[in-house]
Coordinates of C-alpha atoms and ligand atoms in Angstrom, one line a residue:
M132 CA 143.7 80.4 21.4
V133 CA 141.5 77.4 20.6
Y134 CA 142.4 74.1 21.8
I135 CA 140.9 71.1 19.9
L136 CA 140.5 68.2 22.3
V137 CA 141.2 65.0 20.1
E138 CA 139.9 61.9 22.1
T139 CA 141.5 58.4 21.2
K140 CA 139.2 55.6 21.7
Q141 CA 140.8 53.1 24.3
Y142 CA 140.5 49.6 23.3
N143 CA 140.0 47.3 26.4
L144 CA 141.5 43.9 26.3
A145 CA 140.6 41.1 28.8
I146 CA 143.2 38.5 29.3
F147 CA 141.8 35.0 30.0
A148 CA 144.5 32.9 31.9
S149 CA 144.7 30.0 34.3
G150 CA 148.3 29.7 35.1
T151 CA 151.3 31.4 36.2
G152 CA 150.8 34.3 34.1
S153 CA 154.3 35.0 32.5
N154 CA 152.6 35.8 29.2
T155 CA 150.0 38.2 31.0
K156 CA 153.0 39.9 32.7
K157 CA 154.6 40.8 29.3
I158 CA 151.7 41.9 27.8
I159 CA 150.6 44.1 30.8
E160 CA 154.2 45.8 30.5
F161 CA 154.0 45.9 27.0
F162 CA 150.8 48.1 26.7
E163 CA 151.3 50.1 30.0
A164 CA 152.3 53.0 28.0
S165 CA 149.9 52.4 25.2
S166 CA 147.8 55.3 24.1
F167 CA 145.0 53.1 22.6
I168 CA 145.1 49.8 24.5
T169 CA 144.4 48.7 28.1
I170 CA 144.5 45.8 29.7
A171 CA 141.0 46.3 31.6
L172 CA 140.3 42.9 33.2
I173 CA 142.0 39.6 34.0
V174 CA 139.7 36.5 33.9
S175 CA 140.6 33.2 35.2
N176 CA 138.5 29.9 36.2
K177 CA 141.1 29.1 39.0
P178 CA 140.9 31.5 42.3
E179 CA 144.4 30.4 43.2
A180 CA 146.1 31.0 39.8
G181 CA 149.3 32.8 39.7
V182 CA 148.0 35.3 37.3
L183 CA 145.8 36.8 39.5
D184 CA 148.6 37.9 41.7
I185 CA 150.0 39.7 38.8
A186 CA 146.7 41.3 38.1
R187 CA 146.6 42.6 41.8
A188 CA 150.1 43.9 41.6
N189 CA 149.4 45.9 38.6
S190 CA 146.0 46.9 39.9
I191 CA 143.7 45.3 37.3
S192 CA 140.4 44.0 37.9
T193 CA 140.0 40.6 37.9
L194 CA 137.0 38.2 37.3
I195 CA 136.8 34.5 38.7
L196 CA 134.6 32.4 36.4
E197 CA 132.3 29.9 37.5
K198 CA 131.4 26.9 35.2
E199 CA 127.7 26.8 35.3
R200 CA 127.5 30.5 34.5
F201 CA 130.2 30.4 31.6
F202 CA 128.8 27.4 29.7
K203 CA 125.1 27.5 30.7
G204 CA 124.4 31.0 31.8
D205 CA 125.0 34.5 30.0
A206 CA 128.9 33.4 29.6
Y207 CA 129.6 36.7 31.8
E208 CA 128.6 38.8 28.6
P209 CA 127.1 41.5 31.1
V210 CA 130.5 41.8 33.3
L211 CA 132.4 41.9 30.0
K212 CA 130.2 44.7 28.5
E213 CA 130.4 46.7 32.0
F214 CA 134.2 46.5 31.6
G215 CA 133.7 48.1 28.1
I216 CA 135.9 44.9 26.8
D217 CA 136.5 45.0 23.0
F218 CA 139.1 42.2 22.6
L219 CA 139.7 38.8 24.4
V220 CA 143.1 37.4 24.8
L221 CA 143.6 33.6 25.9
A222 CA 147.1 33.5 27.3
G223 CA 147.1 29.7 29.0
F224 CA 143.2 29.5 29.5
L225 CA 142.1 25.9 29.6
W226 CA 138.3 26.0 29.0
K227 CA 136.8 26.2 25.7
I228 CA 135.0 29.6 24.9
P229 CA 131.1 29.4 24.6
A230 CA 129.8 29.8 21.2
H231 CA 128.0 33.0 22.4
L232 CA 131.0 34.7 23.3
I233 CA 132.6 34.0 19.8
H234 CA 129.5 35.4 18.4
I235 CA 129.3 38.7 20.3
Y236 CA 133.3 39.2 19.7
P237 CA 133.9 38.1 16.0
T238 CA 137.5 38.1 15.2
A239 CA 138.3 39.7 18.3
I240 CA 139.4 36.6 20.4
I241 CA 142.9 35.1 20.1
N242 CA 144.9 32.3 21.5
I243 CA 148.3 31.2 22.0
H244 CA 149.3 27.6 21.7
P245 CA 152.6 26.3 22.6
A246 CA 153.4 24.2 19.3
L247 CA 153.3 24.6 15.7
L248 CA 149.6 23.8 14.8
P249 CA 147.8 22.0 13.6
D250 CA 149.9 19.5 15.1
F251 CA 150.0 18.8 18.8
G252 CA 146.6 20.5 19.3
G253 CA 143.3 19.9 20.7
K254 CA 141.8 18.8 24.0
G255 CA 144.1 17.7 26.5
M256 CA 147.2 19.5 24.7
Y257 CA 148.4 21.9 26.9
G258 CA 151.4 22.6 29.3
N259 CA 154.1 19.9 29.4
H260 CA 151.8 17.4 27.7
V261 CA 152.7 19.4 24.4
H262 CA 156.2 19.3 24.6
E263 CA 156.2 15.5 25.7
A264 CA 154.6 14.9 22.8
V265 CA 156.5 16.7 20.5
I266 CA 159.7 15.0 21.9
N267 CA 158.2 11.6 22.0
A268 CA 157.5 12.2 18.0
K269 CA 161.2 12.9 17.7
K270 CA 160.5 16.3 16.1
D271 CA 163.5 18.6 15.3
K272 CA 161.3 21.6 15.5
S273 CA 158.4 23.1 17.6
G274 CA 157.2 26.7 18.2
I275 CA 154.0 28.8 19.0
T276 CA 150.9 29.4 17.3
I277 CA 148.9 32.5 17.6
H278 CA 145.5 32.1 16.1
F279 CA 141.8 33.4 16.1
V280 CA 139.5 31.3 18.5
D281 CA 136.6 29.3 16.9
E282 CA 134.4 26.9 18.7
H283 CA 136.8 24.1 18.3
Y284 CA 140.2 23.9 20.4
D285 CA 143.3 25.1 18.9
H286 CA 141.5 25.4 15.7
G287 CA 141.0 29.0 14.5
K288 CA 142.5 30.8 11.5
H289 CA 146.6 31.1 11.9
I290 CA 147.9 34.6 12.7
F291 CA 151.5 34.1 13.2
Q292 CA 153.8 31.1 14.0
A293 CA 157.5 31.2 15.1
T294 CA 159.6 28.1 15.5
C295 CA 162.5 26.9 17.7
S296 CA 164.9 23.9 17.4
V297 CA 164.2 20.7 19.3
L298 CA 167.6 19.0 20.2
P299 CA 168.2 15.3 21.1
T300 CA 168.8 16.5 24.7
D301 CA 165.9 18.5 25.4
T302 CA 163.4 17.4 28.2
P303 CA 159.9 19.0 28.3
E304 CA 160.9 21.3 30.7
T305 CA 163.9 22.8 28.5
L306 CA 161.7 23.1 25.5
A307 CA 159.0 24.8 27.7
N308 CA 161.5 27.6 28.5
K309 CA 162.5 28.0 24.6
I310 CA 158.7 28.1 23.9
H311 CA 158.2 30.6 26.5
Q312 CA 160.9 32.9 25.3
L313 CA 159.2 32.9 21.9
E314 CA 155.9 33.6 23.5
H315 CA 157.3 36.6 25.3
E316 CA 159.1 38.0 22.4
H317 CA 156.2 37.7 20.1
F318 CA 153.0 37.6 21.8
P319 CA 152.4 41.3 22.7
R320 CA 153.3 42.9 19.7
I321 CA 151.1 40.4 17.6
I322 CA 148.4 41.3 19.9
E323 CA 149.1 44.9 18.8
E324 CA 149.2 44.3 15.3
V325 CA 145.8 42.5 15.4
V326 CA 144.3 45.4 17.4
L327 CA 145.5 47.6 14.8
A328 CA 144.5 45.9 11.9
K329 CA 141.0 45.1 13.2
Y330 CA 139.9 48.7 14.1
N331 CA 141.8 50.2 11.2
L332 CA 144.2 52.1 13.5
Q333 CA 147.8 52.1 11.4
Ligands
GRF453 C1 151.7 29.3 27.4 O1 152.7 28.4 27.1 C2 150.8 29.3 26.3 O2 151.4 29.0 25.2 C3 149.8 28.3 26.8 O3 149.7 28.2 28.1 C4 151.1 28.8 28.6 C5 150.8 30.0 29.6 O4 152.0 30.1 30.3 N1 148.3 28.7 26.1 P1 151.9 31.6 31.3 O5 151.1 31.2 32.3 O6 151.7 32.8 30.4 O7 153.4 31.3 31.8

């Protein structure tokens, strides 16, 4: 009998995150059984970030960024290459991505933002600042935006949006909970769709 070994290429993802990492946890769980996507590296600029505990608990390698090297040096390109990283996912990462990385990863870096861009985005618009701004503007809906990353904050081409209602009784905390639920529900599968489309895997 002749066996033919068909090798499926693995696409290696790096998740960039600086917070508690609830999205990262969902993404890891979602791709645990994937035959073509591996979460190969968790990258953070904060050595104390909770997301690093999630990485360790799942035996995923971590990389802590130093500002000087990220912005003025090689932007860690050699390290990303060493881990065979194909695709970058930003899940609560607050630093701007250097132009160098955007050029070497064309349409291969995506971000999730906790509001309906183009409103309530840009520098300083993160975490509860976003939700406070939405509530102060008396909006009756908010949501999430998943988009490609370019050289400007929260600016690249939109991939997906989902909405939730904002009630007069909502506080930044209750709105943050609704937004997190939307993120957890949609982000992993949208990442999968974008990777499938990029590498013509459908
Ligand atoms: C999310 O709300 C995401 O939209 C924003 O940062 C937050 C990260 O949350 N970019 P977590 O650390 O994944 O819980």
